[in-house]
CSV table of C-alpha atoms and ligand atoms in Angstrom, one decimal:
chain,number,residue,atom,x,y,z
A,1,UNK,CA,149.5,139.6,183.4
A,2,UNK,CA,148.4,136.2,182.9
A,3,UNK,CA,151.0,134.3,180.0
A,4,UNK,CA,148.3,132.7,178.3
A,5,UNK,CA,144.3,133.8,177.7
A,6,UNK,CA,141.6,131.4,176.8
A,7,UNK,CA,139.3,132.1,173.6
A,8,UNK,CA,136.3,130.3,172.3
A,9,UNK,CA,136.3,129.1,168.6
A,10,UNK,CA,133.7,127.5,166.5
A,11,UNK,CA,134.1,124.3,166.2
A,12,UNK,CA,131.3,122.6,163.6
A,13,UNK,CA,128.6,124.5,162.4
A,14,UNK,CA,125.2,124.1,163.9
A,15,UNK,CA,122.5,122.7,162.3
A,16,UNK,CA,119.5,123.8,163.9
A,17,UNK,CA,119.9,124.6,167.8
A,18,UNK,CA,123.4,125.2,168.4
A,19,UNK,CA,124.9,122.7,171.6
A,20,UNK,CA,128.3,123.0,173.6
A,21,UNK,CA,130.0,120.6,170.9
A,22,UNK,CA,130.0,123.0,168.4
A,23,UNK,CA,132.5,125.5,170.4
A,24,UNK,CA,136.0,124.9,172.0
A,25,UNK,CA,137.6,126.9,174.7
A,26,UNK,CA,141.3,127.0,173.6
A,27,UNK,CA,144.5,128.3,176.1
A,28,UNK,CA,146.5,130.7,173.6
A,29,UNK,CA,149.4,132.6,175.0
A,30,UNK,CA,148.6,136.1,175.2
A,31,UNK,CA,149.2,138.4,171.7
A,32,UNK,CA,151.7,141.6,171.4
A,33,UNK,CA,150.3,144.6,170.1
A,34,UNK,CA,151.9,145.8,166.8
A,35,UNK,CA,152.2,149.1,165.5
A,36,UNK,CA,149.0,151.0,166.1
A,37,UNK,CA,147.7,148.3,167.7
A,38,UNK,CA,146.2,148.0,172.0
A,39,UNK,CA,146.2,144.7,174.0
A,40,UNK,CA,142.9,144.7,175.6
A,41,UNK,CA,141.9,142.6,179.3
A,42,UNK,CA,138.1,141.9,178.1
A,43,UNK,CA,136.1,142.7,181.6
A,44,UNK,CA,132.7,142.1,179.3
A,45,UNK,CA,131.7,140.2,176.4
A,46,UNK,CA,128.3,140.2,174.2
A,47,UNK,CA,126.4,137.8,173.2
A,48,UNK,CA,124.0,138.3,170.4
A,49,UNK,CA,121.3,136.6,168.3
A,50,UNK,CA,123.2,137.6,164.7
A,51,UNK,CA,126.6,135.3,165.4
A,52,UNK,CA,123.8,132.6,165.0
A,53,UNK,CA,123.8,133.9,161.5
A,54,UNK,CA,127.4,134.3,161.3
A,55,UNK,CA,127.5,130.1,162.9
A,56,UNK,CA,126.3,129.5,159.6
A,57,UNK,CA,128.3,129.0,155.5
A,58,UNK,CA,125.9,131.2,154.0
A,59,UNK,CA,126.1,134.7,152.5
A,60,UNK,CA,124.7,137.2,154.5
A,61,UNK,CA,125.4,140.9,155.1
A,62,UNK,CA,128.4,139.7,157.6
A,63,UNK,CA,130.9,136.7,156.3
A,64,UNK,CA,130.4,133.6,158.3
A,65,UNK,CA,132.8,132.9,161.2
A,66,UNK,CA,135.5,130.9,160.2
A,67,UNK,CA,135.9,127.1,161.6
A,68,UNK,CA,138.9,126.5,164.0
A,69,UNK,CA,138.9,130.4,165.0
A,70,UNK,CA,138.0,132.2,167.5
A,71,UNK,CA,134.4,134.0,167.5
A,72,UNK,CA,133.9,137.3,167.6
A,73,UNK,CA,131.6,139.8,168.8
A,74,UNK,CA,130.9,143.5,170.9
A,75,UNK,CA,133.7,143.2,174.5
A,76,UNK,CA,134.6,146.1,176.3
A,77,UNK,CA,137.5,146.1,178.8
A,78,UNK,CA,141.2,148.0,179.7
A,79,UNK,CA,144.0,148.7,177.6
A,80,UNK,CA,147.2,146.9,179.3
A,81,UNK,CA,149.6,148.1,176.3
A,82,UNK,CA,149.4,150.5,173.8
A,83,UNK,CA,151.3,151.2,170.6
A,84,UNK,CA,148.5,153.4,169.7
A,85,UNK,CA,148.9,157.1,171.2
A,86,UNK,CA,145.6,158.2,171.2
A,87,UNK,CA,144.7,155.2,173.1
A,88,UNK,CA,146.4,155.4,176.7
A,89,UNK,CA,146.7,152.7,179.8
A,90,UNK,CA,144.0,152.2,181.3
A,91,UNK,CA,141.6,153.4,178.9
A,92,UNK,CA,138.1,151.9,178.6
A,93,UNK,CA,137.3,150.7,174.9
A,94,UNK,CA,134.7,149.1,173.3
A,95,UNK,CA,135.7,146.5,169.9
A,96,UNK,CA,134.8,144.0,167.8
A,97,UNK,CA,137.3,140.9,169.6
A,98,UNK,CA,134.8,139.4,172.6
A,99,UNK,CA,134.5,135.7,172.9
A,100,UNK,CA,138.3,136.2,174.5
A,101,UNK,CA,139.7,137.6,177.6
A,102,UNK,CA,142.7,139.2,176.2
A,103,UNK,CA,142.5,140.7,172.1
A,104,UNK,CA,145.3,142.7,170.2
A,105,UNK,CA,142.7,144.8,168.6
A,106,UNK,CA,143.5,147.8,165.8
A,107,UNK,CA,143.2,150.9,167.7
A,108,UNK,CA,141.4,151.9,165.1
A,109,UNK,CA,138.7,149.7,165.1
A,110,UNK,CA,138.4,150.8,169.3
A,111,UNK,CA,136.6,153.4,170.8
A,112,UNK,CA,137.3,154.7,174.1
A,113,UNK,CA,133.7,155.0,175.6
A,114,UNK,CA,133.5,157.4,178.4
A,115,UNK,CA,132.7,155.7,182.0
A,116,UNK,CA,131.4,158.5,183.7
A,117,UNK,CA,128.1,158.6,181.5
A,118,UNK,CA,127.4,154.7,182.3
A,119,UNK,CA,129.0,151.6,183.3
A,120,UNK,CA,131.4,149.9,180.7
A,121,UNK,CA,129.5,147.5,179.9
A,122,UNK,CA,126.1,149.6,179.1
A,123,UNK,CA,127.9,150.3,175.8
A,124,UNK,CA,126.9,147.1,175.0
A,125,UNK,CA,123.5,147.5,175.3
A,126,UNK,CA,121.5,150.8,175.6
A,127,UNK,CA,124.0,153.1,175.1
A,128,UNK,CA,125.6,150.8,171.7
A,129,UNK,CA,124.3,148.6,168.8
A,130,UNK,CA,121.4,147.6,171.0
A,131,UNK,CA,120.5,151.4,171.7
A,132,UNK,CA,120.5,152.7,168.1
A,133,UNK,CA,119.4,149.9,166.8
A,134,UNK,CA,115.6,150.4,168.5
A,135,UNK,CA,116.2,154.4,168.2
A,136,UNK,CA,116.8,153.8,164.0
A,137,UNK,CA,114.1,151.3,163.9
A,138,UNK,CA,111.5,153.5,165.3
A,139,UNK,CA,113.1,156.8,164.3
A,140,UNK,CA,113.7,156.0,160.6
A,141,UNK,CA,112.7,153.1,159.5
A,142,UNK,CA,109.4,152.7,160.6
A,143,UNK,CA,109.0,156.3,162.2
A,144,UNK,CA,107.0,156.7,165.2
A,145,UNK,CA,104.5,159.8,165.2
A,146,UNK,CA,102.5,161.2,168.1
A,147,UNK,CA,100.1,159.0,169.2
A,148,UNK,CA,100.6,156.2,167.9
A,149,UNK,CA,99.6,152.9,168.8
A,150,UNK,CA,103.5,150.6,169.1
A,151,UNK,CA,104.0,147.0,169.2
A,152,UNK,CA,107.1,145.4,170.0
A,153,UNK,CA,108.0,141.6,169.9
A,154,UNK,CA,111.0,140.3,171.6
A,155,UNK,CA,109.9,143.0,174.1
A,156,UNK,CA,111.7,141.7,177.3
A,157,UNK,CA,114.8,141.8,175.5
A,158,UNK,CA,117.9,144.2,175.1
A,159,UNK,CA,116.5,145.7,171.9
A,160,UNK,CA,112.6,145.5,172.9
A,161,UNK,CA,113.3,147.3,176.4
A,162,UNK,CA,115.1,150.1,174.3
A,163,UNK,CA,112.7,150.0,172.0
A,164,UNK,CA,109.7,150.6,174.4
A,165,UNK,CA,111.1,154.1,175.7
A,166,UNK,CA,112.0,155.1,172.6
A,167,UNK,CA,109.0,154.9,171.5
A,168,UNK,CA,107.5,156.5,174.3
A,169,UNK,CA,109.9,159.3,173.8
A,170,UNK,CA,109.0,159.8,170.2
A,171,UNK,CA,105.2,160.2,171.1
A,172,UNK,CA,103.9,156.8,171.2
A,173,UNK,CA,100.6,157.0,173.3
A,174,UNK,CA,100.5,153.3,173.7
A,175,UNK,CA,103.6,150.6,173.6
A,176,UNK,CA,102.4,147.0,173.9
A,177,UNK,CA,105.0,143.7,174.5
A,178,UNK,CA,105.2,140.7,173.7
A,179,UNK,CA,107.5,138.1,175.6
A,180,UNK,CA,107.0,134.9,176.4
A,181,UNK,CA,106.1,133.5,179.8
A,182,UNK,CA,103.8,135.1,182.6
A,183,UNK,CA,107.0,136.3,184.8
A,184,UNK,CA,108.2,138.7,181.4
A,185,UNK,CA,105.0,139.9,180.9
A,186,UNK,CA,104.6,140.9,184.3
A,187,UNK,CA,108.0,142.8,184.4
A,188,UNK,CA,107.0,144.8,180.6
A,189,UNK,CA,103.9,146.5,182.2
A,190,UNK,CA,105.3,146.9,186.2
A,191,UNK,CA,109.2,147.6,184.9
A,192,UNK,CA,110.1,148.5,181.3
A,193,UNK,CA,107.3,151.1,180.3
A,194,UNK,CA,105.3,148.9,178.4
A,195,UNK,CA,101.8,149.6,178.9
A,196,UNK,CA,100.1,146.3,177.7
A,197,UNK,CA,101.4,142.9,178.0
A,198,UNK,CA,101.3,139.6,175.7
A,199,UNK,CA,102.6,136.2,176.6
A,200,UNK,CA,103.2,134.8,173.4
A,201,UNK,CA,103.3,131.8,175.1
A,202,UNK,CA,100.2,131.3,176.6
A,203,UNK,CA,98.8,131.2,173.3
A,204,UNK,CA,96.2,132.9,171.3
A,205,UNK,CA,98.6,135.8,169.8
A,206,UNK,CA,96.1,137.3,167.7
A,207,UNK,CA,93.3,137.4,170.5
A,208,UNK,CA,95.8,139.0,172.8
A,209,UNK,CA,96.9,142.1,170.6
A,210,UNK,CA,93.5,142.5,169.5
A,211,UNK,CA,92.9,143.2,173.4
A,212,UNK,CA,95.9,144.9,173.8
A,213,UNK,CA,95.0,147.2,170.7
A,214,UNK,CA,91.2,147.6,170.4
A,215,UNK,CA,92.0,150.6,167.8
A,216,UNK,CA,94.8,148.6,166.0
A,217,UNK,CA,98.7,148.8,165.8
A,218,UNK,CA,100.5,151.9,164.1
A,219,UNK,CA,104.1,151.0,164.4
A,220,UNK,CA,105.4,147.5,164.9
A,221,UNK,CA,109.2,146.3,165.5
A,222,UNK,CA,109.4,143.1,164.6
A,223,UNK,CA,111.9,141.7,166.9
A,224,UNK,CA,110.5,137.6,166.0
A,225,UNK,CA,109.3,137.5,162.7
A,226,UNK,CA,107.0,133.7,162.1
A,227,UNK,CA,103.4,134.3,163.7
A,228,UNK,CA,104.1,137.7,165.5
A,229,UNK,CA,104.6,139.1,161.9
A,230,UNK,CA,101.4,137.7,160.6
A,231,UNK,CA,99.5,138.4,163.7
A,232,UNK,CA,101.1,142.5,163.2
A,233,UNK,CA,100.0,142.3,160.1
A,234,UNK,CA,96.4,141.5,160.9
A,235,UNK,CA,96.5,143.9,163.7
A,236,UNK,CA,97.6,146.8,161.8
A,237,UNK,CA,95.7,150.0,160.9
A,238,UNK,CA,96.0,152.3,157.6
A,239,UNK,CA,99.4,153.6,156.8
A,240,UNK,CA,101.2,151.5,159.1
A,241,UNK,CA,104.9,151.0,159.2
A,242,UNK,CA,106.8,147.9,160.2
A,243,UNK,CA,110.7,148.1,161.3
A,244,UNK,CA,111.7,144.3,160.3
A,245,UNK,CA,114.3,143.9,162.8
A,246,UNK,CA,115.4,140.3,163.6
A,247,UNK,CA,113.3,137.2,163.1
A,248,UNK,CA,114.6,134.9,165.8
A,249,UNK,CA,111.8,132.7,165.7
A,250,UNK,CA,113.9,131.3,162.3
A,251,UNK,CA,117.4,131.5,163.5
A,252,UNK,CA,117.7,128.0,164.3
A,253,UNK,CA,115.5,126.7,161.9
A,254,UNK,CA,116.5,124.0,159.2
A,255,UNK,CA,114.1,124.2,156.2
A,256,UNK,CA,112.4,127.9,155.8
A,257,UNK,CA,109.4,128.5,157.8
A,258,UNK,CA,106.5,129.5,155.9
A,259,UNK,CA,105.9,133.4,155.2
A,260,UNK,CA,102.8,135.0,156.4
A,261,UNK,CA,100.0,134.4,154.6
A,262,UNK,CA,98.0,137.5,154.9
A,263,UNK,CA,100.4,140.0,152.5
A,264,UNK,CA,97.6,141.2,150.4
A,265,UNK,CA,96.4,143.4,153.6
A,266,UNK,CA,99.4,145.2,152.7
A,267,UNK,CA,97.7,146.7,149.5
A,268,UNK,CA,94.6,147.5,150.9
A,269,UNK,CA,96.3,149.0,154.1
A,270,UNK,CA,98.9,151.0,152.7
A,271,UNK,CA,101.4,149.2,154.8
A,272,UNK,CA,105.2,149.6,154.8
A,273,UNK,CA,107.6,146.5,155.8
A,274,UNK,CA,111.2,147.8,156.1
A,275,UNK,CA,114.1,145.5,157.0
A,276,UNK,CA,117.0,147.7,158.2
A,277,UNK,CA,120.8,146.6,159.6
A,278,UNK,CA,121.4,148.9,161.8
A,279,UNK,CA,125.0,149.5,160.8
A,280,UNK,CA,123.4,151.5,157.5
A,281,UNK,CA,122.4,154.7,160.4
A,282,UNK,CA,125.5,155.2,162.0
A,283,UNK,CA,124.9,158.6,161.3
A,284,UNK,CA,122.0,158.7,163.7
A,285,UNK,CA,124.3,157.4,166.8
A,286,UNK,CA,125.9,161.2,167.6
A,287,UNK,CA,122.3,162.3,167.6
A,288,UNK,CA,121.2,158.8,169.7
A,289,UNK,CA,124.5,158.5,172.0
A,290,UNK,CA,123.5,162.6,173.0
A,291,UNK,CA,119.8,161.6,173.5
A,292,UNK,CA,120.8,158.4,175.7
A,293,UNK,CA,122.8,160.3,177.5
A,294,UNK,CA,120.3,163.0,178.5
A,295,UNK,CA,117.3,160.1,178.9
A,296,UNK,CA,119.9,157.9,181.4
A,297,UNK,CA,120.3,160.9,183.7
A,298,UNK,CA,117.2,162.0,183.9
A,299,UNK,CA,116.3,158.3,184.6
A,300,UNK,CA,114.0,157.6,181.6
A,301,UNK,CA,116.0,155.3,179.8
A,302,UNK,CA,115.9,152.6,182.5
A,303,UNK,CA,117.7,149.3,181.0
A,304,UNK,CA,118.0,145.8,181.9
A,305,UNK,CA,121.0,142.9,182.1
A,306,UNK,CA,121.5,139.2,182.7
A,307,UNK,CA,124.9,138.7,183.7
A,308,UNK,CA,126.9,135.9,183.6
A,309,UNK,CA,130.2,134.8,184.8
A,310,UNK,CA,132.9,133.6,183.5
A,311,UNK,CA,134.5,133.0,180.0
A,312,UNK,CA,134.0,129.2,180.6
A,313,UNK,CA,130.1,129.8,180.7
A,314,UNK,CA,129.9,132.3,177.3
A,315,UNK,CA,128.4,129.2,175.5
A,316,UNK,CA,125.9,128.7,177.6
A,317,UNK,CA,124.9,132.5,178.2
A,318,UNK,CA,124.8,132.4,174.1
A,319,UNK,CA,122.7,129.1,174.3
A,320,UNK,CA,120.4,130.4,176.8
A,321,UNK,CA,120.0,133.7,175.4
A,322,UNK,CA,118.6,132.2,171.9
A,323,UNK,CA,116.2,130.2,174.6
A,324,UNK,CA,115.3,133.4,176.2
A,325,UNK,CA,117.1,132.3,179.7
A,326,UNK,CA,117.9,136.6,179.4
A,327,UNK,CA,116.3,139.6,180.4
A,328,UNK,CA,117.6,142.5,178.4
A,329,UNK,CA,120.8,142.5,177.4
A,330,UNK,CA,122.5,139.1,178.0
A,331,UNK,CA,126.7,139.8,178.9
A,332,UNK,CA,129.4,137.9,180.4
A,333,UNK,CA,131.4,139.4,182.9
A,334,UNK,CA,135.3,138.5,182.9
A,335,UNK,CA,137.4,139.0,186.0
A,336,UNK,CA,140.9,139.6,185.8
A,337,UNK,CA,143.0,136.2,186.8
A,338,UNK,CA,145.5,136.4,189.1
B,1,NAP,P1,117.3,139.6,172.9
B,1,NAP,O1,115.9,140.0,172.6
B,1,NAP,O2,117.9,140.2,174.1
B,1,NAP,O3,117.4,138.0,173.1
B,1,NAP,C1,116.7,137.2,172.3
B,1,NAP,C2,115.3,136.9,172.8
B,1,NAP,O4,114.5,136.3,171.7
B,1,NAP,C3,115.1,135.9,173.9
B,1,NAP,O5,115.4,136.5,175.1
B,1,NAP,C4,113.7,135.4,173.7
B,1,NAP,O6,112.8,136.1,174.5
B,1,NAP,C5,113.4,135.7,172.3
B,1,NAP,N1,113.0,134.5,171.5
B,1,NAP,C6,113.8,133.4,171.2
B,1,NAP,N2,113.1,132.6,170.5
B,1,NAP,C7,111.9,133.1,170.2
B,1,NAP,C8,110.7,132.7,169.5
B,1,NAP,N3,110.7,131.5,168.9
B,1,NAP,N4,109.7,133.5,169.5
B,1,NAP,C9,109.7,134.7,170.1
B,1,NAP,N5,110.8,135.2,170.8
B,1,NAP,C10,111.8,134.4,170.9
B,1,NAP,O7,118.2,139.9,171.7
B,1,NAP,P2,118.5,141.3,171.0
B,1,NAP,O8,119.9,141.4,170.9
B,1,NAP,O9,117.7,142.3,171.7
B,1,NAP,O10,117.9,141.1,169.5
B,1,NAP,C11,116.5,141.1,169.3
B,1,NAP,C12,116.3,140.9,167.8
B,1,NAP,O11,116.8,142.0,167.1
B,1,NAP,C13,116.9,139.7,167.2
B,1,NAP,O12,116.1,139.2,166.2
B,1,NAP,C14,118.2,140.3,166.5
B,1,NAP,O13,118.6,139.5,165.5
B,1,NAP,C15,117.7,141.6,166.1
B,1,NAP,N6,118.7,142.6,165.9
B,1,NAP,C16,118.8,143.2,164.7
B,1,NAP,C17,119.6,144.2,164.4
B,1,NAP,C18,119.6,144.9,163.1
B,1,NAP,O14,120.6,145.6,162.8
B,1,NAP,N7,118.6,144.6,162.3
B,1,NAP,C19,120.5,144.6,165.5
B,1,NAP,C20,120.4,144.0,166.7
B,1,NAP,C21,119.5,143.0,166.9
B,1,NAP,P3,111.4,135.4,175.1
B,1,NAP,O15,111.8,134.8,176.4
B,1,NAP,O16,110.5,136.5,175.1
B,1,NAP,O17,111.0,134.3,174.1
């Protein structure tokens, strides 16, 4: 057991694109657990597009992280003490302290995840937040029925590639991506179920999913917000339904980007536009975590990660994954020191 573990704090606040400058990586000696409490090695950490949000001093649906202290986010790793006695040794547990290779984490706010269904750090991704938060999306908020038409932005992603066999899984006849450059669009039609493709990048959104969707878009999960909204929007049909997800196109953004400006197709379509966090359907993850289970075996919920190594290069892997330098769900893998 190493005497001291090295954590990453924020140290400014961003203002627009986040760089290097606004974190530190501090040496801290390694905590005790109190009463009720589990010292945890951290073998993976999580890097997600809300701590952008959470970078920021505004009120939101999470408090902002505070300056000078460490980030936190989704880790998994071992317990190496435990005051906590439905914890053990060795246990595997998923909690809220990543951006750090050792936490002292409540044992309440842990939950031993079971190895044998994937590996550790899949309960990061499909079979976590990531998992339900496409399976609430398109089973609640903007419900998929058979034979609809889905559209999913941010589709190379670790939501998106959820998202796309969900969908299929809840009857969706057709699921068209959008991600940008040729190399993603490629792997959403030949790897992740998708069976049309967009390059957002290449241009011409709109004339794109009008290919894609000659009969028009049922469901969309809005992964992006900005001009994959509006260009949804345009390409909806009657009665459709819109899971308003993220809108990472505006995370780093320093005055507020203009809204679409075709709303009023709302009225005349009957449209629904429902923003959801997906900690409000934590009763749906039993009912997701049993269906995950059953799709990973039978090998239909196929998922994707970008690993990278090395506490000393979370930053970056947070940098890049705002940039889309991931495919699925972007981690960082920790190896025990010596
Ligand atoms: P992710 O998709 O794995 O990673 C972010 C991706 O965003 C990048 O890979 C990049 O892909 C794309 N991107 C970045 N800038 C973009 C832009 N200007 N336009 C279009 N795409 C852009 O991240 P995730 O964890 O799966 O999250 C996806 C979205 O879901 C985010 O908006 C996140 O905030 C949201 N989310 C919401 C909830 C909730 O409870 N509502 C929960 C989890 C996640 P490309 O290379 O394709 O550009």
């Amino acid at each position: 057991m190493p005497e001291t573990s090295r954590e990453i704090r924020l140290a400014s606040r961003p203002t627009g694109e986040p760089t290097s400058a606004n974190f530190s990586v501090v040496d801290v000696p390694v905590g005790e657990p109190g009463p009720g409490q589990i010292l945890v090695r951290n073998a993976w950490l999580s890097v997600d597009p809300y701590m952008r949000g959470r970078m920021n001093d505004a009120k939101s649906y999470v408090p902002p992280f505070e300056l000078g202290q460490p980030l936190q986010g989704g880790a998994v790793g071992e317990v190496v003490a435990s005051n906590a006695a439905h914890v053990p040794l060795g246990a595997t547990v998923l909690h809220p302290l990543g951006w750090r290779e050792y936490a002292v984490v409540d044992a309440a706010s842990a939950r031993v995840v079971d190895t044998a269904i994937a590996p550790a750090q899949a309960y990061l991704g499909a079979l976590g937040m990531v998992g339900l938060t496409a399976y609430a999306g398109l089973k609640r908020v903007a419900p998929v029925k058979e034979g609809d038409v889905v559209f999913v932005s941010g589709a190379a992603g670790a939501v998106g590639i959820i998202a796309a066999r969900v969908a299929k899984h809840l009857g969706a006849a057709k699921v068209i991506g959008s991600a940008g450059g040729p190399l993603k669009a490629k792997r959403l039609e030949a790897e992740f179920g998708y069976d049309a493709a967009i390059d957002y990048k290449a241009g011409d959104l709109d004339g794109q999913l009008a290919l894609a969707a000659p009969d028009g878009v049922d469901v969309y999960f809005d992964n992006v917000g900005g001009d994959h909204l509006r260009a949804a929007i345009d390409a909806m049909n009657r009665d459709g339904r819109v899971a308003v997800c993220g809108a990472i196109s505006a995370y780093n953004a320093t005055t507020p980007p203009p809204g679409p400006d075709n709303l009023h197709q709302l009225i005349g379509k009957r449209l629904t536009l429902r923003g959801f966090i997906v900690g409000d359907h934590q009763d749906l993850a039993a009912e997701y975590a049993q269906l995950a289970a059953g799709w990973l075996r039978d090998g239909s919920l196929q998922y994707e990660e970008t690993v990278v190594d090395g506490i000393d290069n979370t930053v970056d892997a947070f940098l890049g994954m705002l940039r889309g330098a991931n495919t699925g769900k972007m981690l960082i893998r920790l190896t025990a020191r010596d």
